[in-house]
Structures are given as C-alpha cells and as structure tokens.
CSV table of C-alpha atoms in Angstrom, one decimal:
chain,number,residue,atom,x,y,z
A,1129,MET,CA,33.5,-17.2,-3.6
A,1130,THR,CA,31.1,-15.1,-5.6
A,1131,THR,CA,31.8,-12.3,-7.9
A,1132,ALA,CA,29.8,-9.1,-8.0
A,1133,ALA,CA,26.6,-9.6,-10.0
A,1134,PRO,CA,25.1,-6.6,-11.9
A,1135,ALA,CA,22.3,-6.3,-9.5
A,1136,THR,CA,22.5,-8.1,-6.2
A,1137,THR,CA,19.8,-8.2,-3.6
A,1138,THR,CA,22.1,-6.7,-0.9
A,1139,GLN,CA,24.0,-3.6,-2.2
A,1140,VAL,CA,26.6,-1.8,-0.1
A,1141,TYR,CA,28.0,1.7,-0.9
A,1142,ARG,CA,30.6,3.7,1.0
A,1143,VAL,CA,32.1,7.1,0.9
A,1144,PHE,CA,34.3,9.1,3.2
A,1145,ILE,CA,33.2,12.7,3.7
A,1146,LYS,CA,35.0,15.7,5.4
A,1147,ALA,CA,32.0,16.6,7.5
A,1148,THR,CA,30.6,15.8,11.0
A,1149,PRO,CA,27.9,13.1,11.4
A,1150,GLU,CA,25.5,15.9,12.3
A,1151,GLN,CA,26.1,17.6,9.0
A,1152,ILE,CA,25.7,14.4,7.1
A,1153,TRP,CA,22.5,13.6,9.0
A,1154,GLU,CA,21.0,16.9,8.1
A,1155,ALA,CA,21.9,16.5,4.4
A,1156,ILE,CA,20.2,13.1,4.4
A,1157,THR,CA,16.9,14.2,6.2
A,1158,ASP,CA,16.4,17.8,5.1
A,1159,PRO,CA,14.6,18.3,1.7
A,1160,ASP,CA,16.5,21.6,1.1
A,1161,PHE,CA,19.7,19.5,0.9
A,1162,THR,CA,18.3,16.4,-0.8
A,1163,GLU,CA,17.0,18.3,-3.8
A,1164,ARG,CA,20.5,19.4,-4.6
A,1165,TYR,CA,22.1,15.9,-4.8
A,1166,PHE,CA,19.3,13.3,-4.9
A,1167,TYR,CA,18.1,13.7,-8.6
A,1168,GLY,CA,16.3,16.8,-7.6
A,1169,VAL,CA,13.9,15.0,-5.2
A,1170,ARG,CA,12.8,16.7,-2.0
A,1171,ILE,CA,13.0,14.1,0.7
A,1172,ASP,CA,11.6,15.0,4.2
A,1173,THR,CA,12.5,12.3,6.7
A,1174,LYS,CA,11.0,12.3,10.2
A,1175,PRO,CA,11.1,9.7,13.0
A,1176,GLN,CA,8.1,7.8,11.6
A,1177,ILE,CA,7.9,8.7,7.9
A,1178,ARG,CA,9.9,9.6,4.9
A,1179,VAL,CA,8.0,11.8,2.4
A,1180,THR,CA,9.3,12.3,-1.2
A,1181,HIS,CA,8.3,15.0,-3.7
A,1182,SER,CA,9.5,15.3,-7.3
A,1183,GLU,CA,7.8,16.8,-10.3
A,1184,GLY,CA,4.2,16.2,-9.2
A,1185,LEU,CA,5.0,12.7,-7.8
A,1186,SER,CA,5.0,12.2,-4.1
A,1187,GLY,CA,5.2,9.2,-1.9
A,1188,GLU,CA,5.6,8.0,1.7
A,1189,ASP,CA,7.7,5.3,3.1
A,1190,PRO,CA,8.0,4.0,6.7
A,1191,VAL,CA,11.0,4.9,8.9
A,1192,PHE,CA,12.0,1.8,10.9
A,1193,GLU,CA,14.9,3.2,12.8
A,1194,TRP,CA,15.8,6.8,13.6
A,1195,ASP,CA,18.9,7.3,15.6
A,1196,PRO,CA,20.5,10.7,14.8
A,1197,PRO,CA,23.3,11.2,13.8
A,1198,LYS,CA,24.3,7.6,13.4
A,1199,ARG,CA,21.6,5.4,11.9
A,1200,LEU,CA,18.5,5.7,9.7
A,1201,VAL,CA,16.5,2.8,8.3
A,1202,HIS,CA,13.6,3.2,6.0
A,1203,GLY,CA,11.5,1.5,3.4
A,1204,TRP,CA,12.0,2.0,-0.4
A,1205,ARG,CA,9.7,1.9,-3.3
A,1206,SER,CA,10.8,3.3,-6.7
A,1207,LYS,CA,7.9,5.7,-7.4
A,1208,TRP,CA,9.5,7.4,-10.4
A,1209,ASN,CA,8.8,4.4,-12.7
A,1210,PRO,CA,5.5,2.5,-13.0
A,1211,GLU,CA,7.2,-0.8,-13.6
A,1212,LEU,CA,9.4,-0.4,-10.6
A,1213,SER,CA,6.8,1.0,-8.3
A,1214,VAL,CA,4.6,-2.1,-8.4
A,1215,GLU,CA,7.5,-4.2,-7.1
A,1216,GLU,CA,7.8,-5.3,-3.4
A,1217,PRO,CA,9.2,-2.6,-1.1
A,1218,SER,CA,12.9,-2.9,-0.2
A,1219,ARG,CA,14.9,-1.4,2.6
A,1220,VAL,CA,17.7,1.2,2.9
A,1221,THR,CA,20.0,1.6,5.9
A,1222,TRP,CA,22.2,4.7,6.3
A,1223,GLU,CA,25.1,4.4,8.8
A,1224,ILE,CA,27.4,7.3,9.8
A,1225,GLU,CA,30.6,6.6,11.6
A,1226,ARG,CA,32.7,9.5,13.1
A,1227,GLY,CA,36.4,9.3,12.3
A,1228,GLU,CA,39.2,10.7,14.5
A,1229,ASP,CA,40.4,13.1,11.9
A,1230,GLY,CA,37.2,15.0,11.1
A,1231,ILE,CA,36.3,12.6,8.4
A,1232,SER,CA,33.1,10.5,8.6
A,1233,LEU,CA,32.3,7.2,6.8
A,1234,LEU,CA,28.9,7.0,5.3
A,1235,THR,CA,27.6,3.5,4.4
A,1236,VAL,CA,24.4,2.9,2.5
A,1237,VAL,CA,23.0,-0.7,2.4
A,1238,HIS,CA,20.1,-1.3,0.1
A,1239,ASP,CA,18.8,-4.7,0.8
A,1240,GLN,CA,15.6,-6.9,0.9
A,1241,LEU,CA,15.6,-6.5,-2.9
A,1242,GLU,CA,14.5,-10.1,-3.6
A,1243,GLY,CA,11.0,-9.0,-4.6
A,1244,ALA,CA,12.2,-6.0,-6.6
A,1245,PRO,CA,14.6,-7.1,-9.3
A,1246,LYS,CA,14.0,-4.1,-11.6
A,1247,THR,CA,14.5,-1.7,-8.7
A,1248,ALA,CA,17.7,-3.6,-7.8
A,1249,ALA,CA,19.1,-3.1,-11.3
A,1250,SER,CA,18.0,0.5,-11.5
A,1251,VAL,CA,19.6,1.6,-8.3
A,1252,ALA,CA,22.8,-0.5,-8.6
A,1253,GLY,CA,26.3,0.9,-9.0
A,1254,PRO,CA,26.1,4.4,-10.6
A,1255,GLY,CA,22.5,4.9,-9.3
A,1256,TRP,CA,23.5,5.1,-5.7
A,1257,MET,CA,27.0,6.3,-6.2
A,1258,ARG,CA,25.8,9.4,-8.0
A,1259,VAL,CA,23.7,10.2,-4.9
A,1260,LEU,CA,26.6,9.6,-2.5
A,1261,SER,CA,29.1,11.5,-4.7
A,1262,GLY,CA,26.8,14.5,-5.0
A,1263,LEU,CA,26.2,14.5,-1.2
A,1264,LYS,CA,29.9,14.5,-0.6
A,1265,THR,CA,30.5,17.3,-3.1
A,1266,LEU,CA,27.7,19.4,-1.6
A,1267,LEU,CA,29.0,19.1,2.0
A,1268,GLU,CA,32.7,19.7,1.1
A,1269,THR,CA,32.3,22.5,-1.4
A,1270,GLY,CA,28.9,24.0,-0.6
A,1271,ALA,CA,27.8,23.7,-4.2
A,1272,PRO,CA,26.0,20.9,-6.1
A,1273,MET,CA,28.1,18.5,-8.1
A,1274,ALA,CA,26.2,19.2,-11.3
B,1116,MET,CA,36.9,-9.4,15.8
B,1117,THR,CA,37.6,-12.9,14.6
B,1118,THR,CA,34.6,-13.2,12.3
B,1119,ILE,CA,35.6,-14.0,8.8
B,1120,THR,CA,33.3,-12.4,6.3
B,1121,GLU,CA,33.1,-13.3,2.7
B,1122,VAL,CA,35.6,-11.3,0.7
B,1123,GLN,CA,34.9,-10.9,-3.0
B,1124,THR,CA,37.5,-11.8,-5.6
B,1125,THR,CA,36.1,-9.2,-8.0
B,1126,GLN,CA,35.8,-5.9,-6.2
B,1127,VAL,CA,34.1,-2.9,-7.9
B,1128,TYR,CA,34.4,0.7,-6.6
B,1129,GLN,CA,32.9,3.8,-8.2
B,1130,VAL,CA,32.8,7.5,-7.6
B,1131,PHE,CA,31.5,10.5,-9.6
B,1132,ILE,CA,34.0,13.4,-9.7
B,1133,LYS,CA,33.5,17.0,-10.9
B,1134,ALA,CA,36.6,17.0,-13.1
B,1135,THR,CA,37.6,16.2,-16.6
B,1136,PRO,CA,39.0,12.7,-17.6
B,1137,GLU,CA,42.4,14.4,-18.2
B,1138,ALA,CA,42.5,15.8,-14.6
B,1139,ILE,CA,41.5,12.4,-13.2
B,1140,TRP,CA,44.2,10.7,-15.3
B,1141,ASP,CA,46.8,13.0,-14.0
B,1142,ALA,CA,45.7,12.4,-10.4
B,1143,ILE,CA,46.0,8.7,-10.9
B,1144,THR,CA,49.4,8.7,-12.7
B,1145,LYS,CA,51.5,11.6,-11.1
B,1146,PRO,CA,53.2,11.1,-7.8
B,1147,GLU,CA,52.6,14.7,-6.6
B,1148,PHE,CA,48.9,13.8,-6.7
B,1149,THR,CA,49.0,10.2,-5.4
B,1150,SER,CA,51.0,11.3,-2.3
B,1151,LYS,CA,48.0,13.4,-1.3
B,1152,TYR,CA,45.3,10.7,-1.4
B,1153,PHE,CA,46.9,7.2,-1.7
B,1154,PHE,CA,48.0,6.7,1.9
B,1155,GLY,CA,50.9,9.1,1.2
B,1156,SER,CA,52.3,6.8,-1.5
B,1157,GLU,CA,54.1,8.1,-4.6
B,1158,ILE,CA,53.4,6.3,-7.9
B,1159,GLU,CA,56.2,5.5,-10.3
B,1160,SER,CA,55.8,4.2,-13.8
B,1161,THR,CA,56.3,5.1,-17.4
B,1162,PHE,CA,52.8,3.7,-18.1
B,1163,GLU,CA,54.0,1.9,-21.2
B,1164,PRO,CA,52.6,-1.7,-21.5
B,1165,GLY,CA,55.1,-4.0,-19.8
B,1166,ALA,CA,56.6,-1.2,-17.6
B,1167,ARG,CA,56.9,-1.6,-13.9
B,1168,TYR,CA,54.3,-0.1,-11.7
B,1169,VAL,CA,55.4,0.9,-8.2
B,1170,GLN,CA,53.7,2.6,-5.2
B,1171,TRP,CA,56.4,3.8,-2.9
B,1172,ALA,CA,55.9,4.2,0.9
B,1173,PRO,CA,56.3,7.7,2.1
B,1174,GLU,CA,60.0,8.9,1.9
B,1175,ARG,CA,60.5,6.0,-0.5
B,1176,GLU,CA,61.5,3.8,2.4
B,1177,ARG,CA,60.2,0.7,0.7
B,1178,GLU,CA,57.8,-0.5,-2.1
B,1179,TRP,CA,54.2,-0.9,-0.9
B,1180,VAL,CA,52.8,-2.1,-4.2
B,1181,GLU,CA,54.5,-3.6,-7.2
B,1182,GLY,CA,53.0,-4.5,-10.6
B,1183,GLU,CA,53.3,-4.3,-14.3
B,1184,ILE,CA,51.3,-2.1,-16.8
B,1185,VAL,CA,49.0,-4.2,-18.9
B,1186,GLU,CA,47.1,-1.5,-20.8
B,1187,SER,CA,47.3,2.2,-20.9
B,1188,ASP,CA,44.9,4.4,-22.8
B,1189,PRO,CA,45.0,7.9,-21.5
B,1190,PRO,CA,42.7,9.4,-20.3
B,1191,ARG,CA,40.2,6.5,-20.3
B,1192,ARG,CA,41.7,3.2,-19.2
B,1193,LEU,CA,44.7,1.9,-17.2
B,1194,VAL,CA,45.2,-1.8,-16.3
B,1195,HIS,CA,48.1,-3.1,-14.1
B,1196,THR,CA,48.9,-6.0,-12.0
B,1197,TRP,CA,49.0,-5.6,-8.2
B,1198,LEU,CA,51.2,-7.3,-5.6
B,1199,SER,CA,50.9,-5.9,-2.0
B,1200,LEU,CA,54.3,-5.6,-0.5
B,1201,TRP,CA,53.4,-3.7,2.7
B,1202,ASP,CA,52.7,-7.0,4.3
B,1203,ASP,CA,54.9,-10.1,4.0
B,1204,ASP,CA,52.0,-12.6,3.9
B,1205,GLN,CA,50.3,-10.6,1.1
B,1206,GLY,CA,53.7,-10.3,-0.7
B,1207,ARG,CA,53.8,-14.1,-1.0
B,1208,GLU,CA,50.4,-14.3,-2.7
B,1209,GLN,CA,49.8,-14.3,-6.4
B,1210,PRO,CA,49.5,-10.9,-8.2
B,1211,SER,CA,46.0,-9.6,-8.8
B,1212,ARG,CA,44.8,-7.0,-11.3
B,1213,VAL,CA,43.5,-3.4,-11.1
B,1214,THR,CA,41.6,-1.7,-13.8
B,1215,TRP,CA,40.9,2.1,-13.8
B,1216,GLU,CA,38.1,3.3,-16.1
B,1217,ILE,CA,37.2,6.9,-16.6
B,1218,ASP,CA,33.9,7.9,-18.3
B,1219,ALA,CA,33.2,11.5,-19.2
B,1220,GLY,CA,29.7,12.7,-18.5
B,1221,ASP,CA,27.9,15.5,-20.4
B,1222,ASP,CA,27.7,17.7,-17.4
B,1223,GLY,CA,31.3,18.1,-16.4
B,1224,VAL,CA,31.1,15.1,-14.1
B,1225,SER,CA,33.1,12.0,-14.8
B,1226,LEU,CA,32.6,8.5,-13.5
B,1227,LEU,CA,35.7,6.7,-12.1
B,1228,THR,CA,35.4,2.9,-11.8
B,1229,VAL,CA,38.1,0.8,-10.1
B,1230,VAL,CA,37.9,-3.0,-10.5
B,1231,HIS,CA,40.3,-5.0,-8.4
B,1232,ASP,CA,39.9,-8.6,-9.6
B,1233,ARG,CA,41.8,-11.9,-10.1
B,1234,LEU,CA,42.0,-12.1,-6.3
B,1235,GLU,CA,41.3,-15.8,-6.1
B,1236,ASP,CA,44.9,-16.6,-5.2
B,1237,ALA,CA,45.3,-13.6,-3.0
B,1238,PRO,CA,42.7,-13.8,-0.2
B,1239,LYS,CA,44.7,-11.8,2.3
B,1240,THR,CA,45.2,-9.0,-0.2
B,1241,ALA,CA,41.5,-9.2,-1.1
B,1242,ALA,CA,40.6,-8.7,2.6
B,1243,SER,CA,43.1,-5.9,3.1
B,1244,VAL,CA,42.2,-3.8,0.1
B,1245,SER,CA,38.5,-4.1,0.5
B,1246,GLY,CA,38.6,-1.5,3.3
B,1247,GLY,CA,41.0,0.8,1.5
B,1248,TRP,CA,39.8,1.5,-2.0
B,1249,MET,CA,36.9,3.8,-1.0
B,1250,ARG,CA,39.2,5.8,1.2
B,1251,ILE,CA,41.5,6.3,-1.8
B,1252,LEU,CA,38.7,7.2,-4.2
B,1253,SER,CA,37.0,9.5,-1.7
B,1254,GLY,CA,40.4,11.3,-1.2
B,1255,LEU,CA,41.0,11.6,-4.9
B,1256,LYS,CA,37.6,13.2,-5.4
B,1257,THR,CA,38.1,15.7,-2.5
B,1258,LEU,CA,41.6,16.6,-3.9
B,1259,LEU,CA,40.3,17.3,-7.4
B,1260,GLU,CA,37.2,19.2,-6.3
B,1261,THR,CA,38.6,21.3,-3.4
B,1262,GLY,CA,42.4,21.3,-4.1
B,1263,GLU,CA,43.0,20.0,-0.6
B,1264,PRO,CA,43.5,16.4,0.7
B,1265,LEU,CA,40.6,14.7,2.5
C-alpha cells in the first residue's frame, strides 16, 4: 500500500458538475470559457492541436484523442515558467461521464510526468483543483469563482 | 467488474469554494446542511473533543457512520474517527480517521481539504469511500454557491 506523495507521476482529479457533457466539453475547449477559470489563459482546443495564449506567452500542444463530448487527450508543457517548460512533455486526459440525474462526472488524469518532476509538483493538488472548482462554479452559476 | 485496483490508505480530496470558512464550517457541522449533500445523512455531535460523531441515515432509521471527535477548531480544523456502519463488513473493520481543513483565500474563495487516513485496517471502507468523497465535496460546494443541492 502506498500513501499519497506530494507529487506523483499519475495524478487523478474528479468533480461532479450539474451540467451536460456537451456544456462541459464546450467549457474545456472554448477559449472564451477557459479564460474565466483557467488562470486567465485562453485555450483553443481543436481536433489536432491545443493552442494557449496568456499575457504574451503562447504555445501549442498536440491533441491525441478528440471524442466530444466524452474524452479529450492532449500533451502538456508548462510554458508559464522557464524551469518547467524545459522539462519533458506530459499528458492530460479529460473524461466526461453523463449521470442519470443531470449531473456529470469530470475526471482529469495528468500522467506521464516521470520526466517533469517540477511540473508534477506545480500542478499537484490545489493547482488542478482550482481549475476544476472554477469550471464547476462557472457552469453552475454563470459567473467566475473569483 | 472483479478487478481489484489499489486503494490508498491515505486519501486526500480538495475543492475550492466561494464561501467563507465560517459558512463552510456550518455546512460541515449542521444537520440541516449535511442532509442536502451527504447522501441525505444528518450529522449529530457537540463537536467537543471526545464527543460522539454520528451520521444518521435519512429519517434516522439507523447510524451510517459513527466516530469520536478528536480535534475541533472552528472554523479551521475538525478531526474525528470514522467507522462505516452502513455495511456490516465495514462495521467490523477498525476505525479510520477523517480530517477537515479549511483555508481562507484572499479572494473570497476558501480551500477545503478532506484527508481520510489510517485506513490500513479498513480496506473495505477505504474502497467504499474512495468513490464517495468527491460526490460529497462537489455537493457541498454547489449548495454553498447556489443555495440548491447538487
């Protein structure tokens, strides 16, 4: 049995949201949504490529799987910090499951972090949970969390 | 599914909530709140160290969870033991421990962290709660931010 380490190489985050999978998919892939919960970053995700824009920094990551509104898999490099951006790319998987009661389960798996220990520490715990908490607030109340 | 996946003996769950620590503390400790996000369960305790901690099934038909308050520091930290009574097999396991921590942010957003640990001698409880905690925390957040249950 292992206990949770501060920064594991496979990180799993979940949140239940009162929204349809289609609404959650749009909030994940449309930059007009992402800038209101993803640390202000505009993220435009298309079937082949994920483009990020934030305060003069921009970047592109490959999209490996595009299956709306259920599953999105893309590469990840932490472009906001020079020390992190030189690490190996990792991988992020978004899974959306429709519930029977109008509530969907969103699961984010950030893995393949073996070659990116600083990124793993940076995104761990509150890093990802602030994003998912903000996404839930935005979809359920129509306003950003902060 | 018969696949047995590894279940962790220290489980950590977090959520950011647009609410004050005091509002979150009330939602954790008052039955009129817990009944709206904790699988319909009403909490009962005086929250004094050594006091009993009970989560009642709806209509108070039976106890779902029983424990003892270890630490209580409103509105920041609550620690209690946990014995799952909703299932006979889990009820025969050793008690585990749940810690609630509330950190105020500078933007009106608080971070709620739940650590469920000391699960080494409660493997069935560990497996059972691992699917439930995020449902509870998601419901608590929705209730505080929208006034309605999830």
